[in-house]
PDB file of C-alpha atoms in Angstrom:
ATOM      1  CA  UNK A   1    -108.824  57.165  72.166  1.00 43.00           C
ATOM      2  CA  UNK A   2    -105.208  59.049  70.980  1.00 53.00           C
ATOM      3  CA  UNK A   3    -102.326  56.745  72.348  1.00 66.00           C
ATOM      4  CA  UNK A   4    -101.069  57.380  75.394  1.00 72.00           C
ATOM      5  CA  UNK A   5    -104.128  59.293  77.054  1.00 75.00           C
ATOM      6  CA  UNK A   6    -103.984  57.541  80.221  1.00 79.00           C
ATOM      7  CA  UNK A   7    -100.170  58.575  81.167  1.00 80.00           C
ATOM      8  CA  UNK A   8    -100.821  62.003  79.440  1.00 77.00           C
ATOM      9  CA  UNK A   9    -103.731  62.445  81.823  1.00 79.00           C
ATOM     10  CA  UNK A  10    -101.997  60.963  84.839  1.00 78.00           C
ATOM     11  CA  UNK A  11     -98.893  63.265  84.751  1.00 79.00           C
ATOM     12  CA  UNK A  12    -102.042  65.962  84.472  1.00 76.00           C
ATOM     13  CA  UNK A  13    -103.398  64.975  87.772  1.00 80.00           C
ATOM     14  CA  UNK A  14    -100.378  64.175  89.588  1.00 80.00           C
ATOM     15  CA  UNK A  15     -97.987  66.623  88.619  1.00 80.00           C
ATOM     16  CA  UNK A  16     -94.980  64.160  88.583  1.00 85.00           C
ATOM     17  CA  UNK A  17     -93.320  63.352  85.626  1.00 87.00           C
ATOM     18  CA  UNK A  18     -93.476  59.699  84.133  1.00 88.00           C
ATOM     19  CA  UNK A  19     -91.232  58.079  81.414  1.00 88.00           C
ATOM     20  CA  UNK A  20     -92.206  54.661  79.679  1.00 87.00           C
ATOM     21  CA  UNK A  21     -91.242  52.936  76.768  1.00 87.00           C
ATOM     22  CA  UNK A  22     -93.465  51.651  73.446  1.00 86.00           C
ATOM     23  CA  UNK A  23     -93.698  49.944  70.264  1.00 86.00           C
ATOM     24  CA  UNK A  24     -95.129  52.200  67.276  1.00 84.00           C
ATOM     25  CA  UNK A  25     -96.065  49.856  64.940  1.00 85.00           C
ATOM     26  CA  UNK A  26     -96.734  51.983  61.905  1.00 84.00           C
ATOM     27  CA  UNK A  27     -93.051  53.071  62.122  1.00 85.00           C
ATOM     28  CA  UNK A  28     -91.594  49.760  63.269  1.00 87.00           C
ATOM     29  CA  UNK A  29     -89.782  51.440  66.020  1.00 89.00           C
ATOM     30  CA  UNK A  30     -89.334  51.489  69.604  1.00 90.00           C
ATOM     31  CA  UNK A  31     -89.386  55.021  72.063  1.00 89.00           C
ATOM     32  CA  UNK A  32     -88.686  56.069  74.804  1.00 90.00           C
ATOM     33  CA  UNK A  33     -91.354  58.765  75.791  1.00 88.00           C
ATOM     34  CA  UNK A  34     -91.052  61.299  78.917  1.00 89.00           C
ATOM     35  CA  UNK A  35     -93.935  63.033  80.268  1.00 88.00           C
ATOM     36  CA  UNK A  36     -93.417  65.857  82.401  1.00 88.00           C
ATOM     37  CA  UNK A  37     -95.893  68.969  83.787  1.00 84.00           C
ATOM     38  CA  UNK A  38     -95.564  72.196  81.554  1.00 83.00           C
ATOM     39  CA  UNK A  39     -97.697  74.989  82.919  1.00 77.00           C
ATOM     40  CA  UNK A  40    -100.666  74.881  84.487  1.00 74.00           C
ATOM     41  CA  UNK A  41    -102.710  73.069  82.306  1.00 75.00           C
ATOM     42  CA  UNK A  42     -99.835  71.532  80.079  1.00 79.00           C
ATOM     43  CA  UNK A  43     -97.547  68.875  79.531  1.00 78.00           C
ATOM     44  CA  UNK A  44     -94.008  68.666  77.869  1.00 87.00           C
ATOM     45  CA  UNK A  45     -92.834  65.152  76.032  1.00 86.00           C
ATOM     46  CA  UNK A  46     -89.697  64.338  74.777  1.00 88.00           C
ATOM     47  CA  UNK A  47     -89.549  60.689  72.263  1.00 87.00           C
ATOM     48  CA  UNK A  48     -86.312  59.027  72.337  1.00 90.00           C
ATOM     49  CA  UNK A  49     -85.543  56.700  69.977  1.00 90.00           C
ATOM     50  CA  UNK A  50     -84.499  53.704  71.415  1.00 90.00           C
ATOM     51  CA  UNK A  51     -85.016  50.975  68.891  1.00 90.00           C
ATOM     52  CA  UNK A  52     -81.198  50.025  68.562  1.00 91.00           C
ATOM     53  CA  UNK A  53     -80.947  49.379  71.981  1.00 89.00           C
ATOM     54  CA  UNK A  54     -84.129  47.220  72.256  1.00 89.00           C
ATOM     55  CA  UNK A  55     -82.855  44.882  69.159  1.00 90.00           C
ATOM     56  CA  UNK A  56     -79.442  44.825  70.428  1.00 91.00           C
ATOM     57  CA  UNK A  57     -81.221  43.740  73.887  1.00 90.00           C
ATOM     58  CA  UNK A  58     -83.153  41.089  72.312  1.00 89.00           C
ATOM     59  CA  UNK A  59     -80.201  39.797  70.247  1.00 92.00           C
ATOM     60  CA  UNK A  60     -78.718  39.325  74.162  1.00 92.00           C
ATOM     61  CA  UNK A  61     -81.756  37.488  75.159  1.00 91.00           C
ATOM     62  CA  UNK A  62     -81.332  35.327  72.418  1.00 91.00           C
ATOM     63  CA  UNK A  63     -77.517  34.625  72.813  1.00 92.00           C
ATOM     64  CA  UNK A  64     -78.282  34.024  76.335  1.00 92.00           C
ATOM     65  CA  UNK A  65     -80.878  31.611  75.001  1.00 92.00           C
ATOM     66  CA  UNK A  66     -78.318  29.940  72.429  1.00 92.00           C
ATOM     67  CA  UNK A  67     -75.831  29.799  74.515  1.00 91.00           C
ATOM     68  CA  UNK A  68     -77.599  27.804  77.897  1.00 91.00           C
ATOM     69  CA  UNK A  69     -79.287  25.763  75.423  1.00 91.00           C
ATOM     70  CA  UNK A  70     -75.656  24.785  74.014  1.00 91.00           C
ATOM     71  CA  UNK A  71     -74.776  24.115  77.883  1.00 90.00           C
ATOM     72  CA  UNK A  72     -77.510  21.886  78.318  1.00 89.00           C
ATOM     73  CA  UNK A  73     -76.715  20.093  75.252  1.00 90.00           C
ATOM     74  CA  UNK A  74     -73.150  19.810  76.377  1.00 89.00           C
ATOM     75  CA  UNK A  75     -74.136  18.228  80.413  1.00 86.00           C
ATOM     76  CA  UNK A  76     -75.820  16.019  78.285  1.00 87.00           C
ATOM     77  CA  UNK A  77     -73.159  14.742  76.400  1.00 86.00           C
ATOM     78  CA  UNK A  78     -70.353  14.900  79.128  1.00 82.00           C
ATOM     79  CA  UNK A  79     -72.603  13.027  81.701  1.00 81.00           C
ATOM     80  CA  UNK A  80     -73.256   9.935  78.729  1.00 83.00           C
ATOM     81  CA  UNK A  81     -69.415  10.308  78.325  1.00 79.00           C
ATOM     82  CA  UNK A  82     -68.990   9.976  81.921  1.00 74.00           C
ATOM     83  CA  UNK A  83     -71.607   6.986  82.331  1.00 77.00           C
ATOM     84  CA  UNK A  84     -69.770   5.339  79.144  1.00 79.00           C
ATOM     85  CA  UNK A  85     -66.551   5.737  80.959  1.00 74.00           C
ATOM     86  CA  UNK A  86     -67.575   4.160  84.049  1.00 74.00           C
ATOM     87  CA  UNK A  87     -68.907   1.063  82.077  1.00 77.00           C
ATOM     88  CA  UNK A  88     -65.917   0.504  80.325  1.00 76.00           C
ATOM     89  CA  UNK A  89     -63.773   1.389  83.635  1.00 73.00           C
ATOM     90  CA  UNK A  90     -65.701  -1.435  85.584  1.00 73.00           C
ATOM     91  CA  UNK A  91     -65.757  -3.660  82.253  1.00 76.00           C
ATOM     92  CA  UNK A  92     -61.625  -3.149  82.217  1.00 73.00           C
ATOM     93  CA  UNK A  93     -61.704  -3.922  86.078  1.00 72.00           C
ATOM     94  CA  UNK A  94     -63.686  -7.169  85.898  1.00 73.00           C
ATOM     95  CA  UNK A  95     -61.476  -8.330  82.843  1.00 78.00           C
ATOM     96  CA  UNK A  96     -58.511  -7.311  84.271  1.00 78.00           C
ATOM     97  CA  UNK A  97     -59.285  -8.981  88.022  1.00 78.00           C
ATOM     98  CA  UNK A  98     -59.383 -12.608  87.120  1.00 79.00           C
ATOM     99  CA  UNK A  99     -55.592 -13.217  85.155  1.00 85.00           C
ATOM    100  CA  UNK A 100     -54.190 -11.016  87.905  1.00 83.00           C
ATOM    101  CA  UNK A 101     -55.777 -13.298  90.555  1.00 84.00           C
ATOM    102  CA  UNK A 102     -54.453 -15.873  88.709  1.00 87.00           C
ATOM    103  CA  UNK A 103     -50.974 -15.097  88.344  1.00 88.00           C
ATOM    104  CA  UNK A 104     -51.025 -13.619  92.005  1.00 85.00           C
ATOM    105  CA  UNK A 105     -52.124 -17.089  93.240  1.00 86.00           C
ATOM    106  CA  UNK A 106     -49.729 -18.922  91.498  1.00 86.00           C
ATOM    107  CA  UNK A 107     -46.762 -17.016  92.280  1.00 85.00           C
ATOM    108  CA  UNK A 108     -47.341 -16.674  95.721  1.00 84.00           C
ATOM    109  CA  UNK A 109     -47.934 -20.297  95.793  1.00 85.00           C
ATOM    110  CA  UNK A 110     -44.544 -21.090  93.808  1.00 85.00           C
ATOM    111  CA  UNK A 111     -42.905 -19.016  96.456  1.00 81.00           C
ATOM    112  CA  UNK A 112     -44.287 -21.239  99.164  1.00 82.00           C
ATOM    113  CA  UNK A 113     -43.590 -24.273  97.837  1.00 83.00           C
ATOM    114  CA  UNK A 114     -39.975 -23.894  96.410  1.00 81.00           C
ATOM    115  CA  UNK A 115     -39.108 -21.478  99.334  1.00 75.00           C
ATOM    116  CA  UNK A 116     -36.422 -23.670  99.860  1.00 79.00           C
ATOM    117  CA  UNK A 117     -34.889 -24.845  96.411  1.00 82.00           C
ATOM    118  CA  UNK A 118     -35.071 -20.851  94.813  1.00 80.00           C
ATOM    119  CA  UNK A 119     -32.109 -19.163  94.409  1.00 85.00           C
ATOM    120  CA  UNK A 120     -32.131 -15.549  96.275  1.00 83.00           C
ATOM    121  CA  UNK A 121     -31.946 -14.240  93.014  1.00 84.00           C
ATOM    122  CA  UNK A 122     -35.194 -16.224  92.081  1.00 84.00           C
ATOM    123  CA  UNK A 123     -36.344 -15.520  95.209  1.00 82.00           C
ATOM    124  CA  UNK A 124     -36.525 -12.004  94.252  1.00 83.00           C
ATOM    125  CA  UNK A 125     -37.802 -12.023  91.131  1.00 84.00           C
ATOM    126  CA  UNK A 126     -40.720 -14.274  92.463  1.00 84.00           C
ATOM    127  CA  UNK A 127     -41.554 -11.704  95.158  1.00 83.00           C
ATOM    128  CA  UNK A 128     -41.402  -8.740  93.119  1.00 84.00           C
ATOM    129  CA  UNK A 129     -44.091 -11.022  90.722  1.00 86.00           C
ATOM    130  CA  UNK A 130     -46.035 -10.788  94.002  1.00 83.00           C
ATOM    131  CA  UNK A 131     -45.266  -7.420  94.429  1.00 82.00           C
ATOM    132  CA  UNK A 132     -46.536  -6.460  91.451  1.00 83.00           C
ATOM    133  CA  UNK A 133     -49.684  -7.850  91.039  1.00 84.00           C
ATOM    134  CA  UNK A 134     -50.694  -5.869  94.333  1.00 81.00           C
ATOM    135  CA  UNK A 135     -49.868  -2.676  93.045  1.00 77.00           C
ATOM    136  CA  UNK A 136     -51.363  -3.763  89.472  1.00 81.00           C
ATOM    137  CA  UNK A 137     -54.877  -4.051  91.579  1.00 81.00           C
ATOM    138  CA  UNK A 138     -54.244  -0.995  93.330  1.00 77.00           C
ATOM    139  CA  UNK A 139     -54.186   0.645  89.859  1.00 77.00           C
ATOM    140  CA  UNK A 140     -57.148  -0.938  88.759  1.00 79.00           C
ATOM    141  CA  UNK A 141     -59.245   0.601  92.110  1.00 76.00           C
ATOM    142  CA  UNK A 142     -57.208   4.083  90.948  1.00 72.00           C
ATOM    143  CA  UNK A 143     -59.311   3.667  87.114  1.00 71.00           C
ATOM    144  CA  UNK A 144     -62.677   2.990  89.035  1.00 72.00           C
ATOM    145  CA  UNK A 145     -61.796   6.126  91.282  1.00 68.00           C
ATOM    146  CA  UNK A 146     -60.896   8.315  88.446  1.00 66.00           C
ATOM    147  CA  UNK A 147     -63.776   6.994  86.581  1.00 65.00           C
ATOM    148  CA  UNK A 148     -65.919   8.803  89.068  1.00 63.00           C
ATOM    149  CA  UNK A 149     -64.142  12.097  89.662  1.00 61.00           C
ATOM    150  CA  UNK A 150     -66.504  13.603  87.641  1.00 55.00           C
ATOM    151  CA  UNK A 151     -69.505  12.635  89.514  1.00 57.00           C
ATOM    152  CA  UNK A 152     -67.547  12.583  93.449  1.00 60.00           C
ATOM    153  CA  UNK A 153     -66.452  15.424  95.293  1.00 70.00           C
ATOM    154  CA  UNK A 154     -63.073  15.816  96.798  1.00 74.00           C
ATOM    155  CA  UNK A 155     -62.376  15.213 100.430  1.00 81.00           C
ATOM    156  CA  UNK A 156     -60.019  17.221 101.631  1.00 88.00           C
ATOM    157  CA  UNK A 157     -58.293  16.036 104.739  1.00 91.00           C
ATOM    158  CA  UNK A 158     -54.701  17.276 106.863  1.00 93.00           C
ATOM    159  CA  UNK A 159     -52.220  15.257 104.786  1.00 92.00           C
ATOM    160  CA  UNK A 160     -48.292  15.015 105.583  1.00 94.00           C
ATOM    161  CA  UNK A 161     -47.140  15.383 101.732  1.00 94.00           C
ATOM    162  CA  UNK A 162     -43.715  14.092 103.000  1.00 94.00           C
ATOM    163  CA  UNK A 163     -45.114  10.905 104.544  1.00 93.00           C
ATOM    164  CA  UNK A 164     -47.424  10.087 101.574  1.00 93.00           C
ATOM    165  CA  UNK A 165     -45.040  10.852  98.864  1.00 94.00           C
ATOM    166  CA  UNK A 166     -42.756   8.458 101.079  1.00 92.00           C
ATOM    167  CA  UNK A 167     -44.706   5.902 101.156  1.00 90.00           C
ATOM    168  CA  UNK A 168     -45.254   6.366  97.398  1.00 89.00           C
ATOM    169  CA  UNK A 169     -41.742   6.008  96.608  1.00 89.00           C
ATOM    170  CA  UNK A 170     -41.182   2.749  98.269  1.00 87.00           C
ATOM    171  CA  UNK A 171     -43.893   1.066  96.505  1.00 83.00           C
ATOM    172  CA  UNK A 172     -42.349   1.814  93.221  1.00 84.00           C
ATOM    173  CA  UNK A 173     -38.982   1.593  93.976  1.00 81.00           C
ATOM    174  CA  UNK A 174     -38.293  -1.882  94.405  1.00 76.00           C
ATOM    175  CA  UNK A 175     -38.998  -1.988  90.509  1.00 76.00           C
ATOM    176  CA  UNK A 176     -35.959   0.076  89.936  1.00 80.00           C
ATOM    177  CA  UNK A 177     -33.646  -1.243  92.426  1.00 78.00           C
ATOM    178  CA  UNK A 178     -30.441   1.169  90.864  1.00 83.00           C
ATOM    179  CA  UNK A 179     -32.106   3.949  91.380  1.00 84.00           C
ATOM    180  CA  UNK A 180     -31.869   6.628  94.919  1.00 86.00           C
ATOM    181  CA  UNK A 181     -34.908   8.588  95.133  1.00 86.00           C
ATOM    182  CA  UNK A 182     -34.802  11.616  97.806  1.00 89.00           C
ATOM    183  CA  UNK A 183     -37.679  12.921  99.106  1.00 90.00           C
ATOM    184  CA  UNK A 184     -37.115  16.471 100.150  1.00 91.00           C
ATOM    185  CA  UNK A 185     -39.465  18.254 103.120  1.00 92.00           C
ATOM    186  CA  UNK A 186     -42.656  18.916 102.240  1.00 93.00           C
ATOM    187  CA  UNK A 187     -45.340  20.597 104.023  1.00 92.00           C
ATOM    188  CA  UNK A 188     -48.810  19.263 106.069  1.00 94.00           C
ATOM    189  CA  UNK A 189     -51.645  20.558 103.514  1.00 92.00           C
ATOM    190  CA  UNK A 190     -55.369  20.453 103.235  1.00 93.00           C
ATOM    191  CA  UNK A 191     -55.692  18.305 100.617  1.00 92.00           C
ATOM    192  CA  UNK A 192     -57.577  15.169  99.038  1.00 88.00           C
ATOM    193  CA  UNK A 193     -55.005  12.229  99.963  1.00 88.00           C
ATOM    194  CA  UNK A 194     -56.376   9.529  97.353  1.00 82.00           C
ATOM    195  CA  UNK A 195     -56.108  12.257  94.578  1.00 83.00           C
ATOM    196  CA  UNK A 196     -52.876  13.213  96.165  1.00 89.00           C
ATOM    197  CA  UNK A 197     -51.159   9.893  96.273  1.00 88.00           C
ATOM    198  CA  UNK A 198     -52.647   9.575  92.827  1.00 83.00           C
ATOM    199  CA  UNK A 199     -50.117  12.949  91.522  1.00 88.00           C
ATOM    200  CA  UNK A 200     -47.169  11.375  93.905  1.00 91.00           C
ATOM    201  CA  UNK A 201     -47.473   7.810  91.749  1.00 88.00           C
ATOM    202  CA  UNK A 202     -47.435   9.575  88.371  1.00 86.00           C
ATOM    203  CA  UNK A 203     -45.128  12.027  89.175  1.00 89.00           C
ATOM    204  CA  UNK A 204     -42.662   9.661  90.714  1.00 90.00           C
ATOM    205  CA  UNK A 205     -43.744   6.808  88.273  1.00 86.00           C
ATOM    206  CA  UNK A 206     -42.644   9.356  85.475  1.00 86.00           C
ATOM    207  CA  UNK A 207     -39.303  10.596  87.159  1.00 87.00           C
ATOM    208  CA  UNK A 208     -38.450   6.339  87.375  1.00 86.00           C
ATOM    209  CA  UNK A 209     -39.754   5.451  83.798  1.00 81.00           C
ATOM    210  CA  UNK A 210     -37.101   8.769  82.351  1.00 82.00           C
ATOM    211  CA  UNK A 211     -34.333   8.376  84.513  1.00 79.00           C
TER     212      UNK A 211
END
């Protein structure tokens, strides 16, 4: 049968115009082909050629193809990044845990003991030990939580900046005791506050360390 009979002889019987589009093999090229009544017995077509458009349509699908298969690849490697990072976070943690245990034992039972006999100087120096070794365990939870920011979602939550940055600042002050650190008003946010008190630390840890 020549090509195209059936839409040739549909656009006869209906009387409404069709387009379509084909692939003529012996020229190797695509067309776009529009059928429309022509007399009473007739038909008019116009061929378009559209072959550009179709490769430069399939050289989208396939860039579209590349490209999500390079994202896939990509998850892949982030989330084994990620799982690595939480082995070595926990790894650090555990190996990290038992000296600080040990030094925050001993201290705090030096301070008991030679309460007495320490100068206030010593005193202070002993406590700040103490001190320490709290806040150096606190930093070791902040590793595991960071760890799994890439898996957790934030939880945001009223926060009074002001209040949190506050209480911020004292912990690190007592480290540098010459120091005056201002806190300025700040406002009441929707915000994560372990993330947040997270920025506050190295933001004021920085401003400390540089001063």
């Amino acid at each position: 049968a020549p090509p195209y009979i059936e839409q040739f002889g549909h656009v006869l019987n209906s009387g409404s115009p069709i387009r379509f589009d084909t692939y003529f093999e012996p020229l190797d090229k695509h067309f776009s082909i529009s059928v429309a009544p022509w007399g009473a017995d007739g038909f008019a077509t116009i061929f378009t050629d559209v072959s550009e458009r179709k490769r430069a349509e399939a050289e989208v699908l396939r860039l579209n193809a590349e490209l999500e298969r390079r994202v896939a690849e990509r998850t892949a490697q982030l989330e084994i990044s990620n799982r690595d990072l939480e082995s070595f976070s926990y790894t650090v943690s555990h190996d990290l845990r038992a000296p600080l245990r040990a030094i925050h034992g001993f201290a705090s039972l030096l301070a008991q003991a030679e309460a007495e006999r320490l100068p206030p100087d010593s005193r202070e120096l002993l406590d700040r030990v103490v001190a320490n070794t709290r806040r150096m365990s606190q930093l070791i939870d902040d590793i595991l939580e960071y760890s799994r920011v890439g898996r957790a979602r934030l939880a945001p939550a009223p926060t009074d900046l002001r209040r949190l940055a506050t209480e911020v600042a004292d912990e690190l002050r007592s480290a540098y005791p010459t120091v005056e650190l201002v806190i300025h008003p700040l406002p009441r946010l929707e915000v994560d506050p372990t993330m947040m008190r997270q920025v506050f630390a190295n933001l004021i840890g920085n401003a400390l360390k540089f001063t």
